[in-house]
PDB file of C-alpha atoms in Angstrom:
ATOM      1  CA  MET W   1      60.127 143.971 105.327  1.00  0.00           C
ATOM      2  CA  ASN W   2      62.353 143.212 102.633  1.00  0.00           C
ATOM      3  CA  ARG W   3      64.921 141.241 104.224  1.00  0.00           C
ATOM      4  CA  ALA W   4      66.691 140.422 100.793  1.00  0.00           C
ATOM      5  CA  PRO W   5      69.511 142.657 101.486  1.00  0.00           C
ATOM      6  CA  LEU W   6      70.457 141.258 104.763  1.00  0.00           C
ATOM      7  CA  ILE W   7      70.422 137.761 103.177  1.00  0.00           C
ATOM      8  CA  PHE W   8      72.766 138.722 100.732  1.00  0.00           C
ATOM      9  CA  LEU W   9      74.878 140.447 103.221  1.00  0.00           C
ATOM     10  CA  GLY W  10      74.968 137.689 105.304  1.00  0.00           C
ATOM     11  CA  VAL W  11      75.850 135.238 102.585  1.00  0.00           C
ATOM     12  CA  PHE W  12      78.421 137.278 100.981  1.00  0.00           C
ATOM     13  CA  VAL W  13      80.307 137.787 104.349  1.00  0.00           C
ATOM     14  CA  ALA W  14      80.367 134.023 105.197  1.00  0.00           C
ATOM     15  CA  LEU W  15      81.604 133.497 101.667  1.00  0.00           C
ATOM     16  CA  ALA W  16      84.388 136.061 102.341  1.00  0.00           C
ATOM     17  CA  PHE W  17      85.238 135.085 105.423  1.00  0.00           C
ATOM     18  CA  SER W  18      85.734 131.354 104.203  1.00  0.00           C
ATOM     19  CA  TRP W  19      87.567 132.492 101.224  1.00  0.00           C
ATOM     20  CA  THR W  20      89.970 134.576 103.033  1.00  0.00           C
ATOM     21  CA  GLY W  21      90.386 131.535 105.831  1.00  0.00           C
ATOM     22  CA  ILE W  22      90.768 128.811 103.626  1.00  0.00           C
ATOM     23  CA  ILE W  23      92.503 130.432 100.184  1.00  0.00           C
ATOM     24  CA  LEU W  24      93.918 133.670 101.440  1.00  0.00           C
ATOM     25  CA  THR W  25      95.525 132.581 104.281  1.00  0.00           C
ATOM     26  CA  ASN W  26      96.979 129.383 102.784  1.00  0.00           C
ATOM     27  CA  GLN W  27      98.223 131.448 100.034  1.00  0.00           C
ATOM     28  CA  VAL W  28      99.831 134.147 101.846  1.00  0.00           C
ATOM     29  CA  ALA W  29     101.614 131.397 104.294  1.00  0.00           C
ATOM     30  CA  TYR W  30     102.879 128.949 101.629  1.00  0.00           C
ATOM     31  CA  GLY W  31     102.353 130.566  98.329  1.00  0.00           C
ATOM     32  CA  ASN W  32     106.297 131.713  97.913  1.00  0.00           C
ATOM     33  CA  LEU W  33     107.651 128.643  98.939  1.00  0.00           C
ATOM     34  CA  THR W  34     110.624 127.779  96.677  1.00  0.00           C
ATOM     35  CA  PRO W  35     113.072 124.530  96.145  1.00  0.00           C
ATOM     36  CA  TYR W  36     115.846 124.776  98.757  1.00  0.00           C
ATOM     37  CA  TYR W  37     119.219 125.002  97.817  1.00  0.00           C
ATOM     38  CA  ASP W  38     121.253 123.078  99.567  1.00  0.00           C
ATOM     39  CA  GLU W  39     125.255 124.714  99.369  1.00  0.00           C
ATOM     40  CA  THR W  40     126.590 121.672 100.770  1.00  0.00           C
ATOM     41  CA  GLU W  41     125.552 118.915  98.263  1.00  0.00           C
ATOM     42  CA  GLU W  42     124.846 121.601  95.520  1.00  0.00           C
ATOM     43  CA  ALA W  43     121.962 120.153  94.736  1.00  0.00           C
ATOM     44  CA  VAL W  44     117.956 121.302  94.828  1.00  0.00           C
ATOM     45  CA  PHE W  45     114.844 119.749  97.118  1.00  0.00           C
ATOM     46  CA  PRO W  46     112.683 118.441  96.169  1.00  0.00           C
ATOM     47  CA  VAL W  47     114.082 116.927  93.180  1.00  0.00           C
ATOM     48  CA  ALA W  48     111.888 117.188  90.138  1.00  0.00           C
ATOM     49  CA  THR W  49     109.758 114.018  89.497  1.00  0.00           C
ATOM     50  CA  PRO W  50     111.185 111.724  86.683  1.00  0.00           C
ATOM     51  CA  GLY W  51     109.244 110.928  83.395  1.00  0.00           C
ATOM     52  CA  LEU W  52     108.107 107.518  84.372  1.00  0.00           C
ATOM     53  CA  ALA W  53     106.960 108.075  87.698  1.00  0.00           C
ATOM     54  CA  ALA W  54     105.271 111.477  86.629  1.00  0.00           C
ATOM     55  CA  ARG W  55     103.273 108.813  84.290  1.00  0.00           C
ATOM     56  CA  GLY W  56     102.937 106.645  87.609  1.00  0.00           C
ATOM     57  CA  GLN W  57     100.926 109.454  89.522  1.00  0.00           C
ATOM     58  CA  LEU W  58      98.196 109.377  86.618  1.00  0.00           C
ATOM     59  CA  VAL W  59      97.979 105.567  87.120  1.00  0.00           C
ATOM     60  CA  TYR W  60      97.911 106.037  91.348  1.00  0.00           C
ATOM     61  CA  GLN W  61      95.115 108.579  90.581  1.00  0.00           C
ATOM     62  CA  ASP W  62      93.346 106.736  88.085  1.00  0.00           C
ATOM     63  CA  LEU W  63      93.137 103.398  90.264  1.00  0.00           C
ATOM     64  CA  GLY W  64      91.590 105.135  93.179  1.00  0.00           C
ATOM     65  CA  CYS W  65      94.895 104.566  95.640  1.00  0.00           C
ATOM     66  CA  VAL W  66      94.517 107.933  97.428  1.00  0.00           C
ATOM     67  CA  TYR W  67      90.798 106.195  98.691  1.00  0.00           C
ATOM     68  CA  CYS W  68      92.849 104.042 101.097  1.00  0.00           C
ATOM     69  CA  HIS W  69      96.517 105.517 101.380  1.00  0.00           C
ATOM     70  CA  THR W  70      97.479 108.655 102.728  1.00  0.00           C
ATOM     71  CA  GLN W  71     100.795 110.565 101.834  1.00  0.00           C
ATOM     72  CA  GLN W  72     101.242 112.708 104.876  1.00  0.00           C
ATOM     73  CA  VAL W  73     103.537 111.817 107.537  1.00  0.00           C
ATOM     74  CA  ARG W  74     101.889 113.096 111.013  1.00  0.00           C
ATOM     75  CA  ARG W  75     104.484 114.999 113.553  1.00  0.00           C
ATOM     76  CA  PRO W  76     105.007 113.232 116.915  1.00  0.00           C
ATOM     77  CA  GLY W  77     102.028 113.699 119.347  1.00  0.00           C
ATOM     78  CA  TYR W  78      99.276 113.454 116.348  1.00  0.00           C
ATOM     79  CA  GLY W  79      99.389 109.941 115.868  1.00  0.00           C
ATOM     80  CA  SER W  80     102.317 107.268 115.853  1.00  0.00           C
ATOM     81  CA  ASP W  81     103.578 107.193 112.213  1.00  0.00           C
ATOM     82  CA  ILE W  82     107.051 107.994 112.965  1.00  0.00           C
ATOM     83  CA  GLU W  83     106.733 104.759 115.523  1.00  0.00           C
ATOM     84  CA  ARG W  84     105.483 102.836 112.513  1.00  0.00           C
ATOM     85  CA  GLY W  85     108.283 103.528 110.353  1.00  0.00           C
ATOM     86  CA  TRP W  86     106.097 105.693 107.825  1.00  0.00           C
ATOM     87  CA  GLY W  87     109.016 108.349 107.964  1.00  0.00           C
ATOM     88  CA  GLU W  88     111.699 110.119 109.853  1.00  0.00           C
ATOM     89  CA  ARG W  89     110.042 113.568 110.103  1.00  0.00           C
ATOM     90  CA  GLN W  90     107.096 114.912 110.057  1.00  0.00           C
ATOM     91  CA  SER W  91     105.930 116.091 106.015  1.00  0.00           C
ATOM     92  CA  VAL W  92     106.156 119.610 105.802  1.00  0.00           C
ATOM     93  CA  ALA W  93     104.762 122.144 103.174  1.00  0.00           C
ATOM     94  CA  ARG W  94     107.777 122.305 100.932  1.00  0.00           C
ATOM     95  CA  ASP W  95     107.857 118.475 100.485  1.00  0.00           C
ATOM     96  CA  TYR W  96     104.863 118.756  97.747  1.00  0.00           C
ATOM     97  CA  ILE W  97     105.684 122.000  95.935  1.00  0.00           C
ATOM     98  CA  ARG W  98     106.783 120.138  92.766  1.00  0.00           C
ATOM     99  CA  GLU W  99     103.396 117.937  92.689  1.00  0.00           C
ATOM    100  CA  LYS W 100     101.008 119.673  90.358  1.00  0.00           C
ATOM    101  CA  ARG W 101      97.996 117.608  92.277  1.00  0.00           C
ATOM    102  CA  VAL W 102      98.867 116.668  96.077  1.00  0.00           C
ATOM    103  CA  MET W 103      97.924 112.679  96.825  1.00  0.00           C
ATOM    104  CA  LEU W 104      97.283 113.746 100.545  1.00  0.00           C
ATOM    105  CA  GLY W 105      94.425 111.011 100.903  1.00  0.00           C
ATOM    106  CA  THR W 106      91.389 111.155 102.806  1.00  0.00           C
ATOM    107  CA  MET W 107      91.782 108.092 105.154  1.00  0.00           C
ATOM    108  CA  ARG W 108      93.926 104.902 106.221  1.00  0.00           C
ATOM    109  CA  THR W 109      92.859 101.365 104.988  1.00  0.00           C
ATOM    110  CA  GLY W 110      96.682 101.044 104.365  1.00  0.00           C
ATOM    111  CA  PRO W 111      99.903 102.416 105.547  1.00  0.00           C
ATOM    112  CA  ASP W 112     100.760 105.998 104.574  1.00  0.00           C
ATOM    113  CA  LEU W 113     102.931 105.863 101.101  1.00  0.00           C
ATOM    114  CA  ARG W 114     104.813 109.280 101.387  1.00  0.00           C
ATOM    115  CA  ASN W 115     108.012 107.037 102.128  1.00  0.00           C
ATOM    116  CA  ILE W 116     107.190 103.751 100.570  1.00  0.00           C
ATOM    117  CA  GLY W 117     110.120 104.487  98.184  1.00  0.00           C
ATOM    118  CA  ALA W 118     112.383 104.788 101.712  1.00  0.00           C
ATOM    119  CA  ARG W 119     110.803 101.347 103.162  1.00  0.00           C
ATOM    120  CA  GLN W 120     110.784  99.201 100.024  1.00  0.00           C
ATOM    121  CA  ALA W 121     113.009 100.215  97.007  1.00  0.00           C
ATOM    122  CA  ASP W 122     112.765  96.891  95.639  1.00  0.00           C
ATOM    123  CA  PRO W 123     110.946  97.096  92.252  1.00  0.00           C
ATOM    124  CA  THR W 124     110.349  93.378  92.409  1.00  0.00           C
ATOM    125  CA  TRP W 125     108.839  93.604  95.965  1.00  0.00           C
ATOM    126  CA  HIS W 126     106.227  96.358  94.286  1.00  0.00           C
ATOM    127  CA  MET W 127     105.362  94.307  91.270  1.00  0.00           C
ATOM    128  CA  LEU W 128     104.588  91.021  93.518  1.00  0.00           C
ATOM    129  CA  HIS W 129     102.642  93.429  95.805  1.00  0.00           C
ATOM    130  CA  LEU W 130     100.667  94.981  93.203  1.00  0.00           C
ATOM    131  CA  TYR W 131      99.855  91.437  91.554  1.00  0.00           C
ATOM    132  CA  ASP W 132      99.126  89.676  95.078  1.00  0.00           C
ATOM    133  CA  PRO W 133      99.276  91.665  98.044  1.00  0.00           C
ATOM    134  CA  GLN W 134      99.428  88.283 100.116  1.00  0.00           C
ATOM    135  CA  ILE W 135     102.950  87.130  98.422  1.00  0.00           C
ATOM    136  CA  THR W 136     104.615  90.150  99.940  1.00  0.00           C
ATOM    137  CA  SER W 137     101.997  91.072 103.298  1.00  0.00           C
ATOM    138  CA  ARG W 138      99.978  87.627 104.109  1.00  0.00           C
ATOM    139  CA  GLY W 139      96.866  88.954 105.573  1.00  0.00           C
ATOM    140  CA  SER W 140      96.733  92.238 103.816  1.00  0.00           C
ATOM    141  CA  ASN W 141      93.203  93.683 102.651  1.00  0.00           C
ATOM    142  CA  MET W 142      94.297  95.100  99.597  1.00  0.00           C
ATOM    143  CA  PRO W 143      93.072  93.764  96.422  1.00  0.00           C
ATOM    144  CA  PRO W 144      94.844  92.321  93.909  1.00  0.00           C
ATOM    145  CA  PHE W 145      95.727  94.317  90.748  1.00  0.00           C
ATOM    146  CA  ARG W 146      96.358  91.604  88.488  1.00  0.00           C
ATOM    147  CA  PHE W 147      95.141  93.529  85.490  1.00  0.00           C
ATOM    148  CA  LEU W 148      98.105  95.402  85.360  1.00  0.00           C
ATOM    149  CA  PHE W 149     100.160  92.487  83.935  1.00  0.00           C
ATOM    150  CA  GLU W 150      99.798  90.323  80.753  1.00  0.00           C
ATOM    151  CA  GLN W 151      99.823  86.912  80.451  1.00  0.00           C
ATOM    152  CA  ARG W 152     101.882  85.870  77.361  1.00  0.00           C
ATOM    153  CA  LYS W 153     102.909  82.977  75.742  1.00  0.00           C
ATOM    154  CA  ILE W 154     106.978  82.547  75.684  1.00  0.00           C
ATOM    155  CA  ILE W 155     108.342  82.258  72.109  1.00  0.00           C
ATOM    156  CA  GLY W 156     112.027  82.024  72.238  1.00  0.00           C
ATOM    157  CA  GLU W 157     113.563  83.449  75.305  1.00  0.00           C
ATOM    158  CA  ALA W 158     111.518  84.784  77.921  1.00  0.00           C
ATOM    159  CA  SER W 159     110.843  88.409  78.738  1.00  0.00           C
ATOM    160  CA  PRO W 160     113.430  90.051  80.745  1.00  0.00           C
ATOM    161  CA  ASP W 161     110.598  91.653  82.795  1.00  0.00           C
ATOM    162  CA  ALA W 162     108.797  88.812  83.336  1.00  0.00           C
ATOM    163  CA  ILE W 163     107.989  88.317  87.248  1.00  0.00           C
ATOM    164  CA  THR W 164     108.681  84.777  88.895  1.00  0.00           C
ATOM    165  CA  LEU W 165     106.032  83.944  91.310  1.00  0.00           C
ATOM    166  CA  PRO W 166     106.953  81.819  94.388  1.00  0.00           C
ATOM    167  CA  THR W 167     105.202  78.770  94.619  1.00  0.00           C
ATOM    168  CA  SER W 168     103.518  79.095  98.118  1.00  0.00           C
ATOM    169  CA  TYR W 169     102.628  81.897 100.400  1.00  0.00           C
ATOM    170  CA  VAL W 170     105.162  82.620 103.538  1.00  0.00           C
ATOM    171  CA  ASP W 171     102.778  80.590 105.779  1.00  0.00           C
ATOM    172  CA  GLY W 172     103.267  77.502 103.488  1.00  0.00           C
ATOM    173  CA  THR W 173      99.918  77.612 101.729  1.00  0.00           C
ATOM    174  CA  PRO W 174     100.109  77.257  97.701  1.00  0.00           C
ATOM    175  CA  LEU W 175      99.259  79.915  95.099  1.00  0.00           C
ATOM    176  CA  PRO W 176      95.737  79.304  93.968  1.00  0.00           C
ATOM    177  CA  PRO W 177      96.063  78.119  90.385  1.00  0.00           C
ATOM    178  CA  HIS W 178      94.152  80.821  88.651  1.00  0.00           C
ATOM    179  CA  SER W 179      97.159  82.948  89.876  1.00  0.00           C
ATOM    180  CA  LEU W 180      99.896  81.563  88.449  1.00  0.00           C
ATOM    181  CA  PRO W 181     100.833  81.393  84.535  1.00  0.00           C
ATOM    182  CA  ALA W 182      99.408  78.597  82.502  1.00  0.00           C
ATOM    183  CA  GLU W 183     102.472  75.858  81.405  1.00  0.00           C
ATOM    184  CA  GLY W 184     104.623  78.006  78.522  1.00  0.00           C
ATOM    185  CA  TYR W 185     103.241  81.352  79.710  1.00  0.00           C
ATOM    186  CA  GLU W 186     104.614  84.481  81.517  1.00  0.00           C
ATOM    187  CA  LEU W 187     103.228  87.363  83.389  1.00  0.00           C
ATOM    188  CA  VAL W 188     104.929  90.635  82.009  1.00  0.00           C
ATOM    189  CA  PRO W 189     103.947  93.770  84.009  1.00  0.00           C
ATOM    190  CA  THR W 190     102.278  96.331  81.493  1.00  0.00           C
ATOM    191  CA  GLU W 191     103.678  99.970  81.007  1.00  0.00           C
ATOM    192  CA  ARG W 192     100.886 101.019  83.815  1.00  0.00           C
ATOM    193  CA  ALA W 193     102.702  98.882  86.129  1.00  0.00           C
ATOM    194  CA  LYS W 194     106.054  99.956  85.707  1.00  0.00           C
ATOM    195  CA  SER W 195     104.706 103.633  85.923  1.00  0.00           C
ATOM    196  CA  LEU W 196     102.913 102.902  88.896  1.00  0.00           C
ATOM    197  CA  VAL W 197     105.915 101.282  90.497  1.00  0.00           C
ATOM    198  CA  ALA W 198     108.330 103.660  89.413  1.00  0.00           C
ATOM    199  CA  TYR W 199     106.090 106.291  91.036  1.00  0.00           C
ATOM    200  CA  LEU W 200     106.014 104.244  94.504  1.00  0.00           C
ATOM    201  CA  ILE W 201     109.565 103.833  94.774  1.00  0.00           C
ATOM    202  CA  ASN W 202     110.213 107.951  93.953  1.00  0.00           C
ATOM    203  CA  ARG W 203     107.968 108.357  97.056  1.00  0.00           C
ATOM    204  CA  LYS W 204     110.292 109.062  99.985  1.00  0.00           C
ATOM    205  CA  ASP W 205     111.130 112.618 101.789  1.00  0.00           C
ATOM    206  CA  THR W 206     114.456 111.901 103.148  1.00  0.00           C
ATOM    207  CA  TYR W 207     115.983 115.188 102.953  1.00  0.00           C
ATOM    208  CA  ALA W 208     115.378 117.542 106.097  1.00  0.00           C
ATOM    209  CA  TYR W 209     114.505 121.337 105.544  1.00  0.00           C
ATOM    210  CA  PRO W 210     115.524 124.077 107.390  1.00  0.00           C
ATOM    211  CA  GLU W 211     111.533 124.387 108.960  1.00  0.00           C
ATOM    212  CA  THR W 212     111.777 120.532 109.736  1.00  0.00           C
ATOM    213  CA  PHE W 213     114.096 121.213 112.697  1.00  0.00           C
ATOM    214  CA  ASN W 214     111.357 123.347 114.336  1.00  0.00           C
ATOM    215  CA  VAL W 215     109.411 119.957 115.104  1.00  0.00           C
ATOM    216  CA  PHE W 216     110.806 118.397 117.879  1.00  0.00           C
ATOM    217  CA  PRO W 217     110.327 114.526 119.033  1.00  0.00           C
ATOM    218  CA  GLU W 218     107.672 114.537 121.695  1.00  0.00           C
ATOM    219  CA  ASP W 219     109.768 114.613 124.541  1.00  0.00           C
ATOM    220  CA  ASP W 220     111.799 117.275 123.222  1.00  0.00           C
ATOM    221  CA  ALA W 221     108.625 119.246 122.830  1.00  0.00           C
ATOM    222  CA  GLY W 222     107.603 118.024 126.501  1.00  0.00           C
ATOM    223  CA  GLU W 223     110.987 119.682 127.785  1.00  0.00           C
ATOM    224  CA  ALA W 224     110.306 122.871 125.642  1.00  0.00           C
ATOM    225  CA  GLU W 225     106.816 123.266 126.822  1.00  0.00           C
ATOM    226  CA  ALA W 226     107.970 122.368 130.853  1.00  0.00           C
ATOM    227  CA  LYS W 227     110.654 124.988 130.335  1.00  0.00           C
ATOM    228  CA  THR W 228     108.461 127.747 128.830  1.00  0.00           C
ATOM    229  CA  GLU W 229     106.064 127.056 131.485  1.00  0.00           C
ATOM    230  CA  SER W 230     108.841 127.309 134.299  1.00  0.00           C
ATOM    231  CA  GLU W 231     110.176 130.856 132.302  1.00  0.00           C
ATOM    232  CA  GLY W 232     106.354 132.284 132.601  1.00  0.00           C
ATOM    233  CA  GLU W 233     106.563 131.486 136.428  1.00  0.00           C
ATOM    234  CA  GLY W 234     109.370 133.253 137.432  1.00  0.00           C
ATOM    235  CA  HIS W 235     107.271 136.541 135.878  1.00  0.00           C
TER     236      HIS W 235
END
C-alpha cells in the first residue's frame, strides 16, 4: 500500500498547525500594535532609539551579549525580576515595536539589561565596567572587554574621552599592572565602546502603557483571584 499521500498529509497538517500557532496567532495579537500617544505629555512612546545607541545595538549583537543577558522583565509570580530591581513593571510587547531585532536573550548568566539605563545612567560607570567589570562589580563573572579601548600616548593635552582607572578594587586589591596604561599613555574608548554605552544607557522602559495596568503585583493578583473564586461560589 502506498502511504506516501498520508505521510505528506500528516507533515502538511503538522507544519500548518505550527505556523498557525507560532506565527499567525502572534501576528494577529501583536501585529497591529502602534506607538502610544500620551496626550498629557504630548509625546509618543516608546521613543525612537537615537543614532549612536542604534549603532550600539549592532555592537551588542556583534559581541554576543545576548548569550549572557536577557532584555525582558518577567511579571510578578514568574520570577523575582522586580524584586531584584531589574524594572518597575513587566515588559510588554509594545516596548519592542521600534526594534528591528529584539534582543530578548536566551539565558541569564548576568542580570537582565532591559532597564540597565535606569539603574546605571552614568556613562563612566559603563566604561569602567566594560574595561574591567571587577572595578564596578567585584566578583562579577563577566569577562573584560579591553579591546574596546585604545592605549594612546599623550601628546599635548589628554583626551577628554580618556577614562581614569582607580588604583585598586573596592576590597583594596591593587589593579594588575597589565590593566593600567603605561606612563605617559591614556585609555580612550573606541567608537564601538561609545556606541555600546549609548545603547546600554538607552535601555529603560520607564513609561507605563495602558496595558501594563492589567498586570497586578502578586498580592493584588491573589486578591483578585480570591475575589473571583468567591463570586463563583455564590452561583
